[in-house]
Short mmCIF file of N, CA and C in Angstrom, two decimals:
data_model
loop_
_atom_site.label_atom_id
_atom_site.label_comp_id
_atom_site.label_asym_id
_atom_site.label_seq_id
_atom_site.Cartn_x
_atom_site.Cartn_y
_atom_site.Cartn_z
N UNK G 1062 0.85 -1.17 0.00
CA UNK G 1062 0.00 0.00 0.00
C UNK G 1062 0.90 1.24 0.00
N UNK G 1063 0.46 2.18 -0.93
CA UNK G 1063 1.37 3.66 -0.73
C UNK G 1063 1.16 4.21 0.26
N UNK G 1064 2.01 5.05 0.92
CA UNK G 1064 2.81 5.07 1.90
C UNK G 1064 1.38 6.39 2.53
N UNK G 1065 0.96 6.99 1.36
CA UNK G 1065 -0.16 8.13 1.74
C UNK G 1065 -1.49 7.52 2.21
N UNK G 1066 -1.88 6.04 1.47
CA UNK G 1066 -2.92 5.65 1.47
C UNK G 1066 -2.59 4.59 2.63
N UNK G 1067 -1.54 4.06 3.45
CA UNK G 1067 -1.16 3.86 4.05
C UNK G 1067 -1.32 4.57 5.84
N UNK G 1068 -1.34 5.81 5.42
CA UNK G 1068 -1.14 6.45 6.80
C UNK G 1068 -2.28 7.00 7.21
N UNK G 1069 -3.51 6.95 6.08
CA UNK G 1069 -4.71 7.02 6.44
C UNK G 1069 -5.34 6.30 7.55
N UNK G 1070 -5.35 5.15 6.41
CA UNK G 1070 -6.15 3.79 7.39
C UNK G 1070 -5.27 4.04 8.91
N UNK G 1071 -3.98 4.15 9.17
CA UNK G 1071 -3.52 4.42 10.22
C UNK G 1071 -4.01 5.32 11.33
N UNK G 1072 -3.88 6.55 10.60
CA UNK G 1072 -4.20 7.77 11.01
C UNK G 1072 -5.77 7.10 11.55
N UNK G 1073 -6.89 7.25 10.84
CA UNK G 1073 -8.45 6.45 11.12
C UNK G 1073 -8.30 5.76 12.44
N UNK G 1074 -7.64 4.49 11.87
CA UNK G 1074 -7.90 3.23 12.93
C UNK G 1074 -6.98 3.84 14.71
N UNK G 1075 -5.99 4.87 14.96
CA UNK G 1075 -5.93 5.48 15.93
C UNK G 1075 -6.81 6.59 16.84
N UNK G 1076 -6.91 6.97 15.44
CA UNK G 1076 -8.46 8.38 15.78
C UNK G 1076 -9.55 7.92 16.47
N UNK G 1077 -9.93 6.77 16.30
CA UNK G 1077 -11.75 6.40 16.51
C UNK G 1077 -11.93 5.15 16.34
N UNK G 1078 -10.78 4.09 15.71
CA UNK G 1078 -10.90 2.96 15.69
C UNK G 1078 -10.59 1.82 16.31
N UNK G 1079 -10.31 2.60 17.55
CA UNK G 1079 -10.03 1.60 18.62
C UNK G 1079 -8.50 1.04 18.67
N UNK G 1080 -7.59 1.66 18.26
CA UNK G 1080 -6.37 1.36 18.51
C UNK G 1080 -5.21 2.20 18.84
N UNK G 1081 -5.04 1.97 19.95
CA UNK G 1081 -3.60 3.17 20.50
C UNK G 1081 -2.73 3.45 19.56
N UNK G 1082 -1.64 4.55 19.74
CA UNK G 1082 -0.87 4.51 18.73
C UNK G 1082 0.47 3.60 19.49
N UNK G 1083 0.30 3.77 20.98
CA UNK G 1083 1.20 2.77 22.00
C UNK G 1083 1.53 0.94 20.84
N UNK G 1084 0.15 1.02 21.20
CA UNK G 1084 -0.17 -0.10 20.32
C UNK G 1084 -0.07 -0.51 18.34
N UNK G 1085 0.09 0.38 17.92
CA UNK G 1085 0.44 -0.10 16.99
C UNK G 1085 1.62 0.20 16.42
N UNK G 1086 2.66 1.08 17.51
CA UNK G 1086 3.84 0.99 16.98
C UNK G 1086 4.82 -0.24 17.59
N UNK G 1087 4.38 -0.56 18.66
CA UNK G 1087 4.34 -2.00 18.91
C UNK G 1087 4.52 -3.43 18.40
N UNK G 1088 3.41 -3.40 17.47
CA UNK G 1088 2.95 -4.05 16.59
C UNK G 1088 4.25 -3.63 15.13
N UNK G 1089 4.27 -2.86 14.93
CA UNK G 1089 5.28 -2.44 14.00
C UNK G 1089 6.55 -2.93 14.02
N UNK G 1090 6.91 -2.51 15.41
CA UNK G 1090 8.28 -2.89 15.74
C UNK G 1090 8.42 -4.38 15.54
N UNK G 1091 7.56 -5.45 15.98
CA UNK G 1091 7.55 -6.35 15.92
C UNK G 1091 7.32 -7.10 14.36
N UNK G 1092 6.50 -6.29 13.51
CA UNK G 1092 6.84 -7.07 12.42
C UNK G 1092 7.79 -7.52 11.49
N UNK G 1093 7.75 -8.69 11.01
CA UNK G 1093 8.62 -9.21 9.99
C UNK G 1093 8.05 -9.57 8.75
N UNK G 1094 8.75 -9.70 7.92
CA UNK G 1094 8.69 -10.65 6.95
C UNK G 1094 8.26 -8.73 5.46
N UNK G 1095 7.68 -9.52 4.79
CA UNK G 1095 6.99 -8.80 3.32
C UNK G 1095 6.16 -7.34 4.09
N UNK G 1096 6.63 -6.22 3.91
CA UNK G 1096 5.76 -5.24 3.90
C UNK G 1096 6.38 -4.96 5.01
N UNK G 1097 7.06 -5.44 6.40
CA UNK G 1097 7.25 -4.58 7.19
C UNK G 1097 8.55 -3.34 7.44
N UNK G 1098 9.26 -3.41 6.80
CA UNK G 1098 9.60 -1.77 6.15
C UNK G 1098 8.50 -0.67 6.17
N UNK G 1099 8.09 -1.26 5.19
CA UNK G 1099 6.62 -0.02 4.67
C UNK G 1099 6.13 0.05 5.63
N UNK G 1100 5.27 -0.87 7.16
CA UNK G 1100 4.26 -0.59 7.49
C UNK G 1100 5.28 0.21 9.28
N UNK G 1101 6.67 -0.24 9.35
CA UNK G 1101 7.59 1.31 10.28
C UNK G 1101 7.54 1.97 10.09
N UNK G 1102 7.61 2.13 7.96
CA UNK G 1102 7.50 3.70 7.65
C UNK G 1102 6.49 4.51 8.14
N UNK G 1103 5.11 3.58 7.27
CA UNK G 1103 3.89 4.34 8.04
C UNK G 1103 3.48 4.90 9.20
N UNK G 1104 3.85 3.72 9.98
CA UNK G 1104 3.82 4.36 11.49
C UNK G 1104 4.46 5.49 12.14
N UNK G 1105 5.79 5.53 11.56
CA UNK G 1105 6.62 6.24 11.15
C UNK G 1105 5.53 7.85 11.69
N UNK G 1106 5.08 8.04 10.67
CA UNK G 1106 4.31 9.43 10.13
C UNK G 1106 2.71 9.63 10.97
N UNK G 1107 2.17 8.64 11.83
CA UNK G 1107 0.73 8.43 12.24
C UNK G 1107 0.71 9.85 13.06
N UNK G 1108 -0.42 10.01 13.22
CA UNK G 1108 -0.80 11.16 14.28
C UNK G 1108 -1.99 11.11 14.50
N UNK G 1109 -2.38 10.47 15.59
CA UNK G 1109 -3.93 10.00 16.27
C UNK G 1109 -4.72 11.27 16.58
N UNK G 1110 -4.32 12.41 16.15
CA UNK G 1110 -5.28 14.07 16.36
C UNK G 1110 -5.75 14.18 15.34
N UNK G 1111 -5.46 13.36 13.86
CA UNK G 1111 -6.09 13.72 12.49
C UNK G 1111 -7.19 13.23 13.04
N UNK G 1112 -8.14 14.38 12.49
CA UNK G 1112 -9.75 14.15 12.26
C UNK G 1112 -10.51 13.13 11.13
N UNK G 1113 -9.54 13.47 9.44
CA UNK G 1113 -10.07 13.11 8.47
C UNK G 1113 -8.96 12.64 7.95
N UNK G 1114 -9.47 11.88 6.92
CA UNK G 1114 -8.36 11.79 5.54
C UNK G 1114 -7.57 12.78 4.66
N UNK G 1115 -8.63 13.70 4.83
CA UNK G 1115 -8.16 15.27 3.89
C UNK G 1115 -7.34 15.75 4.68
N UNK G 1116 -7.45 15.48 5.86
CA UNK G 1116 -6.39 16.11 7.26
C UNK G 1116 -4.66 15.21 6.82
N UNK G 1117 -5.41 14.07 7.02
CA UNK G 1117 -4.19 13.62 7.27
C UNK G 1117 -3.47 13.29 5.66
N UNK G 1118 -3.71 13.44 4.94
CA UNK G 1118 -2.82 13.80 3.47
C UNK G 1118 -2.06 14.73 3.45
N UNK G 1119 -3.19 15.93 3.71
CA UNK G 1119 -2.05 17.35 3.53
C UNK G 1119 -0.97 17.13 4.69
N UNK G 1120 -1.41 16.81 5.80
CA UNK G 1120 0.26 16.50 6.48
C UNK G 1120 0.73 15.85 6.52
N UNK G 1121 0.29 14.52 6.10
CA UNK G 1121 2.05 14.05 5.56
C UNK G 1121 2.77 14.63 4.29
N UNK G 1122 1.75 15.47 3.35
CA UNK G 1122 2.49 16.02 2.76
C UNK G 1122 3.41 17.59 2.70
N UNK G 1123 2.83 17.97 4.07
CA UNK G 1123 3.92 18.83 4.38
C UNK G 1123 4.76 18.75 5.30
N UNK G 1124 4.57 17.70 6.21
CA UNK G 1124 5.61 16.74 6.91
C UNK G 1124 6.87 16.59 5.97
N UNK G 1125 6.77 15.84 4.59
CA UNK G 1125 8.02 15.59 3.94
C UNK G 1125 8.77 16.55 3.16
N UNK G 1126 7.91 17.74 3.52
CA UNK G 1126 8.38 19.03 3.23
C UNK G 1126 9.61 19.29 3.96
N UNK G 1127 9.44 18.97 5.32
CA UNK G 1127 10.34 19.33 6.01
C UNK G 1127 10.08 20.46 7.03
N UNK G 1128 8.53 20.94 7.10
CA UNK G 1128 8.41 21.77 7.60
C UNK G 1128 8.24 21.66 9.16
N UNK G 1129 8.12 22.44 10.17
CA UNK G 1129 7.61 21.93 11.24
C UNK G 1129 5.91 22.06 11.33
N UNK G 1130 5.69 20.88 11.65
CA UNK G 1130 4.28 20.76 11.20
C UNK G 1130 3.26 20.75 13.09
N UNK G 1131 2.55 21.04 12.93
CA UNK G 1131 1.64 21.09 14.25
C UNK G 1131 0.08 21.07 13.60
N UNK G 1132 -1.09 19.97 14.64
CA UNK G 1132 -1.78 19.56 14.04
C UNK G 1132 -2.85 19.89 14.84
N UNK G 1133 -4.27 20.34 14.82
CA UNK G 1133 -5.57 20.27 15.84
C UNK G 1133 -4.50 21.76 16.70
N UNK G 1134 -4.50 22.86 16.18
CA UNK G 1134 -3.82 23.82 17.02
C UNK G 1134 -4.73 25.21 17.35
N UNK G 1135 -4.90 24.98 18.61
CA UNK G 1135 -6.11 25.78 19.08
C UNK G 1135 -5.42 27.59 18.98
N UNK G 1136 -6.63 28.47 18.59
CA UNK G 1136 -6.20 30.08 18.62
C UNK G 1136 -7.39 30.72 19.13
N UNK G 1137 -6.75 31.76 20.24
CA UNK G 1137 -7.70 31.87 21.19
C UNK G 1137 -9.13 33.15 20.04
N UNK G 1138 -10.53 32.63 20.48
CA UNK G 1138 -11.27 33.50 19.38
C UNK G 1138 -11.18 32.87 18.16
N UNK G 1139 -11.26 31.10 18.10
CA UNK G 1139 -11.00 31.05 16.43
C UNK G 1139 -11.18 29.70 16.86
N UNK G 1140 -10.91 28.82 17.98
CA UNK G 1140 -10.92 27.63 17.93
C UNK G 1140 -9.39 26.72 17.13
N UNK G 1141 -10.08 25.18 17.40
CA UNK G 1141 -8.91 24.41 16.29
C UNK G 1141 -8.83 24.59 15.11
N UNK G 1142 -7.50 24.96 14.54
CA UNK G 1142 -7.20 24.84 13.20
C UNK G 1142 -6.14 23.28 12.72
N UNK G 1143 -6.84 22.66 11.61
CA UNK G 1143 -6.12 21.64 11.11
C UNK G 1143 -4.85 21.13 11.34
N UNK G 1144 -3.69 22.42 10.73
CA UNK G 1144 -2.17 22.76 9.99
C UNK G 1144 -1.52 23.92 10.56
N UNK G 1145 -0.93 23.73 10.83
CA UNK G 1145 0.08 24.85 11.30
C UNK G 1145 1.28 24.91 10.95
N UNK G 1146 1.95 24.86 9.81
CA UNK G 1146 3.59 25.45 9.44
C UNK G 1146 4.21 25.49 9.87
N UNK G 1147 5.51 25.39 10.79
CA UNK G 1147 6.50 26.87 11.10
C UNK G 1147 5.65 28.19 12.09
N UNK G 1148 4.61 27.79 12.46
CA UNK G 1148 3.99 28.66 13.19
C UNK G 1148 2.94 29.85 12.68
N UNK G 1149 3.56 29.81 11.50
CA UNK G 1149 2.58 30.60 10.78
C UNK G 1149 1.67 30.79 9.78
N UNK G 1150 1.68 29.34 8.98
CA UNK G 1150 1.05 29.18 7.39
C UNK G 1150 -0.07 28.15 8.02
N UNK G 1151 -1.39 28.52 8.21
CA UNK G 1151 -2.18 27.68 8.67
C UNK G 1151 -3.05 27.18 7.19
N UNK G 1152 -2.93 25.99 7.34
CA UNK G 1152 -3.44 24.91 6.61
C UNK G 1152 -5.06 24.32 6.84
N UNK G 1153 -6.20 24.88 5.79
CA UNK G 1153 -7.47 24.02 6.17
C UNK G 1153 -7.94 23.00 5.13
N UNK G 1154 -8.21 21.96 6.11
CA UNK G 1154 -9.20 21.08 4.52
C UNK G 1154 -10.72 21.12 5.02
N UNK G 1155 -11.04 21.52 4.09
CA UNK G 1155 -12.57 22.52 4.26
C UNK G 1155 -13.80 20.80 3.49
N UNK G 1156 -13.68 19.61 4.13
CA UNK G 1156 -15.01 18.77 4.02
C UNK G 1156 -15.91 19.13 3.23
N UNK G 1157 -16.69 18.72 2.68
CA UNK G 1157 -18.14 19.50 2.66
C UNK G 1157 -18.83 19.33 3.31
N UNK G 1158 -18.94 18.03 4.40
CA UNK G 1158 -20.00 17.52 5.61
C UNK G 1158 -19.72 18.87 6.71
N UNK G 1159 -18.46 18.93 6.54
CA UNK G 1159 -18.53 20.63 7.97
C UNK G 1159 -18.51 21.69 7.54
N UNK G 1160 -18.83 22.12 6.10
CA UNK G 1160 -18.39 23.67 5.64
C UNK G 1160 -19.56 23.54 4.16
N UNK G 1161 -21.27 23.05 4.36
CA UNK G 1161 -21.51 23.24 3.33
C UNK G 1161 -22.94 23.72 3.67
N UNK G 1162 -22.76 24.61 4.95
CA UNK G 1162 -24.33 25.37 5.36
C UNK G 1162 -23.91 26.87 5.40
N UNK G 1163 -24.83 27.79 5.07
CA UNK G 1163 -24.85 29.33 5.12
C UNK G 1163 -23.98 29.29 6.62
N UNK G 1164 -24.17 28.93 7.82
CA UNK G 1164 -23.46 29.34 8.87
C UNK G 1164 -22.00 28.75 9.05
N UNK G 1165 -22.14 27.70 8.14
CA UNK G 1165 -20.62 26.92 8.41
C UNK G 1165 -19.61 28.15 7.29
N UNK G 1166 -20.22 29.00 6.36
CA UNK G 1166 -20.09 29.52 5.30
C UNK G 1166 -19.12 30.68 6.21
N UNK G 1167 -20.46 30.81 7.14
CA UNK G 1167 -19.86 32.43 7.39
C UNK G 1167 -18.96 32.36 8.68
N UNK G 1168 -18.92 31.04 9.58
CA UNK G 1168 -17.89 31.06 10.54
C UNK G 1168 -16.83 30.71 10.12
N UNK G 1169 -16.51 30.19 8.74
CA UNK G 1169 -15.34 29.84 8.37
C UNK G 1169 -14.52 31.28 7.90
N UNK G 1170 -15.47 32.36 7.16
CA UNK G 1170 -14.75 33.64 7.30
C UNK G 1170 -14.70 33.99 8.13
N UNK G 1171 -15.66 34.41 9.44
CA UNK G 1171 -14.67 34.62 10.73
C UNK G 1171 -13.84 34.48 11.09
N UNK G 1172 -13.23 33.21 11.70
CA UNK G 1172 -12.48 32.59 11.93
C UNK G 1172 -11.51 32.67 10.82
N UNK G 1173 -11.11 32.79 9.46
CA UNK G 1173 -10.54 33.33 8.59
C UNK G 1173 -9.86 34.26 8.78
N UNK G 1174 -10.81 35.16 8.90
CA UNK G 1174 -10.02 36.71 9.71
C UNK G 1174 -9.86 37.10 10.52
N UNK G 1175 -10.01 36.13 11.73
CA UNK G 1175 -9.31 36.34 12.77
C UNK G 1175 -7.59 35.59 12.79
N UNK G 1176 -7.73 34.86 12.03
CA UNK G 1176 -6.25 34.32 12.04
C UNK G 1176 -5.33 34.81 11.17
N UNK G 1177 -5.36 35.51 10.07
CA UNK G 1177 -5.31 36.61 9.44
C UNK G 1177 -4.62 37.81 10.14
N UNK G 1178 -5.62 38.20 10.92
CA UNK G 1178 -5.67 39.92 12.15
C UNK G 1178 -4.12 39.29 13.24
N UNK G 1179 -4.36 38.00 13.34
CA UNK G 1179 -3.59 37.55 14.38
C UNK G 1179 -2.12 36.97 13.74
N UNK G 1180 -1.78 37.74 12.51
CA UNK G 1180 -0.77 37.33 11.56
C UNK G 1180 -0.15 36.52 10.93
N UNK G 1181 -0.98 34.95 10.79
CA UNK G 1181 -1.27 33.74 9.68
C UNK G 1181 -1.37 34.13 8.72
N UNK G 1182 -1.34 33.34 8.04
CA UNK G 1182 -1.56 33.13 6.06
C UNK G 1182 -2.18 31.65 6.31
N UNK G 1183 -3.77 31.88 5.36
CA UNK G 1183 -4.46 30.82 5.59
C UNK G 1183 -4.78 30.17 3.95
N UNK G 1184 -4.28 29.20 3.80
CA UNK G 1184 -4.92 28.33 2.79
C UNK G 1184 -5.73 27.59 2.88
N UNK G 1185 -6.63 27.24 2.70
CA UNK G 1185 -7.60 26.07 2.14
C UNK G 1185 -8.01 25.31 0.81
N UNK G 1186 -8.15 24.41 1.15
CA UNK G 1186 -8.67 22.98 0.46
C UNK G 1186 -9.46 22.51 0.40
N UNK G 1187 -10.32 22.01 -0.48
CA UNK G 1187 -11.64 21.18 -0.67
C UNK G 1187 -11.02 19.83 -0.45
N UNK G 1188 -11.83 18.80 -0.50
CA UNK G 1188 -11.83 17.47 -0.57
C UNK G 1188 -11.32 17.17 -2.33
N UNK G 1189 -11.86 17.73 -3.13
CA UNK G 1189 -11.67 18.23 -4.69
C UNK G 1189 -10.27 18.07 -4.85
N UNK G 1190 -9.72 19.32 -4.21
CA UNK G 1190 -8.48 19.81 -4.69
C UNK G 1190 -7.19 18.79 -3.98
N UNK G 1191 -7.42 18.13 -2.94
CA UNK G 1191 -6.85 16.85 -2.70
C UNK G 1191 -7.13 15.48 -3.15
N UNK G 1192 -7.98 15.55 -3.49
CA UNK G 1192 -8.12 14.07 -4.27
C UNK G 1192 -7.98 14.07 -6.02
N UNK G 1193 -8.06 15.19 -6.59
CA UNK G 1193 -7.96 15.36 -8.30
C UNK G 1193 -6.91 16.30 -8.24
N UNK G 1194 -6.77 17.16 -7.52
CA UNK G 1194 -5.32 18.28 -7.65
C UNK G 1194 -4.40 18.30 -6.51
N UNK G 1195 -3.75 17.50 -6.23
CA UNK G 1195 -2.67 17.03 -5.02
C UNK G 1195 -1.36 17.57 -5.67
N UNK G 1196 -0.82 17.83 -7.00
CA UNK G 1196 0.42 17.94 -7.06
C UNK G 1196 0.08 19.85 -7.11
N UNK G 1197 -0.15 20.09 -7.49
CA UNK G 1197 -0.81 21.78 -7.54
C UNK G 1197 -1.00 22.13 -6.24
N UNK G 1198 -2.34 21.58 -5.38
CA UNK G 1198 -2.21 21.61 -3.95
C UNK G 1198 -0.65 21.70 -3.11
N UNK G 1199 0.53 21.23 -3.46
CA UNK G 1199 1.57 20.98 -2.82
C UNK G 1199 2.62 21.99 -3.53
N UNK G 1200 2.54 22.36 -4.72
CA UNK G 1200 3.00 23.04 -5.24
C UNK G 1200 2.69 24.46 -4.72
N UNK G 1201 1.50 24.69 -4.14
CA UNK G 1201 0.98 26.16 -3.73
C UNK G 1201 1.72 26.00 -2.30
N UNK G 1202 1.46 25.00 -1.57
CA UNK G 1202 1.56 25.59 -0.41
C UNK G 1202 3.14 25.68 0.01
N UNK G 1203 3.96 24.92 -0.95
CA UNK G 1203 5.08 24.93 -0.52
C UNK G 1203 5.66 26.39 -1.51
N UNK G 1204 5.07 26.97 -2.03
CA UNK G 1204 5.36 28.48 -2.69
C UNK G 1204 5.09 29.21 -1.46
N UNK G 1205 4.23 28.80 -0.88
CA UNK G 1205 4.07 30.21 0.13
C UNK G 1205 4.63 29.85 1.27
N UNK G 1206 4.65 28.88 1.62
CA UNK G 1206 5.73 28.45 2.73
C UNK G 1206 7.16 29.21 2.48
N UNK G 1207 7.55 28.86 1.52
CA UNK G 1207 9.18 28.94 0.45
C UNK G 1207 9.00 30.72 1.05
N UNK G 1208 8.01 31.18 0.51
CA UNK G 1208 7.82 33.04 0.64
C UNK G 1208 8.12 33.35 2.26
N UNK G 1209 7.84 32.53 3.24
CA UNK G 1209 7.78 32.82 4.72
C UNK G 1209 6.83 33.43 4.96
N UNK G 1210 7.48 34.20 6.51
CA UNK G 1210 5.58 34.35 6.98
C UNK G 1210 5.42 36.13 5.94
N UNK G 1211 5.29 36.86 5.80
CA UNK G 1211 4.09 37.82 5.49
C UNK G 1211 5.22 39.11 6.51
N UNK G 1212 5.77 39.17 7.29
CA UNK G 1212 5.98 40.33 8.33
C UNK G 1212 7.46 40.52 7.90
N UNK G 1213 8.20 39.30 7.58
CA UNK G 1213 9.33 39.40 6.81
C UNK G 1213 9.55 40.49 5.80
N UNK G 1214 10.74 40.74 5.90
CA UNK G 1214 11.06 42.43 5.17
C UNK G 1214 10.72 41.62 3.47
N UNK G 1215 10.43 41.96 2.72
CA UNK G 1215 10.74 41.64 0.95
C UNK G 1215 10.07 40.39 1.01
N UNK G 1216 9.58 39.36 1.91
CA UNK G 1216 9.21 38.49 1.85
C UNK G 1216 7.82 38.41 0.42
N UNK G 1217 7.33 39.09 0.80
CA UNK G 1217 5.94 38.90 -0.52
C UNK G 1217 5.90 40.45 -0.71
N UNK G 1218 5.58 40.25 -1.76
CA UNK G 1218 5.35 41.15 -3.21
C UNK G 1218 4.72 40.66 -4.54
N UNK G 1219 3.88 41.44 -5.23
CA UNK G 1219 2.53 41.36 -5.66
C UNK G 1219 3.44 40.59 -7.39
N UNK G 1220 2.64 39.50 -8.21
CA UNK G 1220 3.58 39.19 -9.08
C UNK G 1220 3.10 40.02 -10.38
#
């Protein structure tokens, strides 16, 4: 199994599926034979705070970025956010089961601009744009990552 589609089922089966992560790196350590490389790697990367799948894609894919990554990161007046960068490039994957009512509409701009006011750079993601546009998706965010945060002298400028 690839290593993304891999850390799902992981990611899942720690979240809500009844298995520690105590426990399945455990289990890891201990395997042998065909596949267990791959399934250290995976474990490797798990993080039992992912909510979703859309969650847990985009960070492992900015995990191998290299970035410092922080996950479920609370801001006071704004609640949990997904992704967190380096402290400052906050990362959303916007569901459609939690972001597809007039009020989910308009607390997501709130909360938008409050993290914004509070000197983030916020991207978001559909379910869409990670499952049909993943290399573009990674391509953006590691452009604006690459740019730093926003307060940096020359850092961004208009193209």
């Amino acid at each position: 199994m690839p290593l993304l589609d891999a850390d799902v089922v992981l990611d899942s089966a720690t979240h809500g599926g009844g298995v520690s992560l105590a426990t399945l790196r455990t289990a890891a350590d201990a395997a042998r034979g065909h596949g267990a490389a791959a399934l250290r790697q995976a474990v490797r990367f798990v993080d039992d705070l992912a909510e979703s799948p859309l969650e847990t894609v985009l960070r492992l894919l900015v995990v191998l970025l290299g970035a410092d990554v922080a996950i479920q990161v609370r801001f006071r007046g704004v609640g949990r956010v997904d992704i967190v960068l380096d402290g400052w490039l906050v990362i959303e994957a916007d569901g459609f089961e939690f972001h597809s009512t007039r009020q989910q509409y308009r607390e997501d701009r709130r909360r938008g601009n409050l993290l914004i006011e509070r000197g983030t750079v916020v991207l978001r993601f559909s379910f869409e744009d990670v499952r049909f546009r993943l290399p573009g998706v990674l391509a953006q965010i590691e452009r604006v990552w690459r740019l730093g945060p926003p307060w940096r002298s020359g850092a961004w400028s208009p193209q």
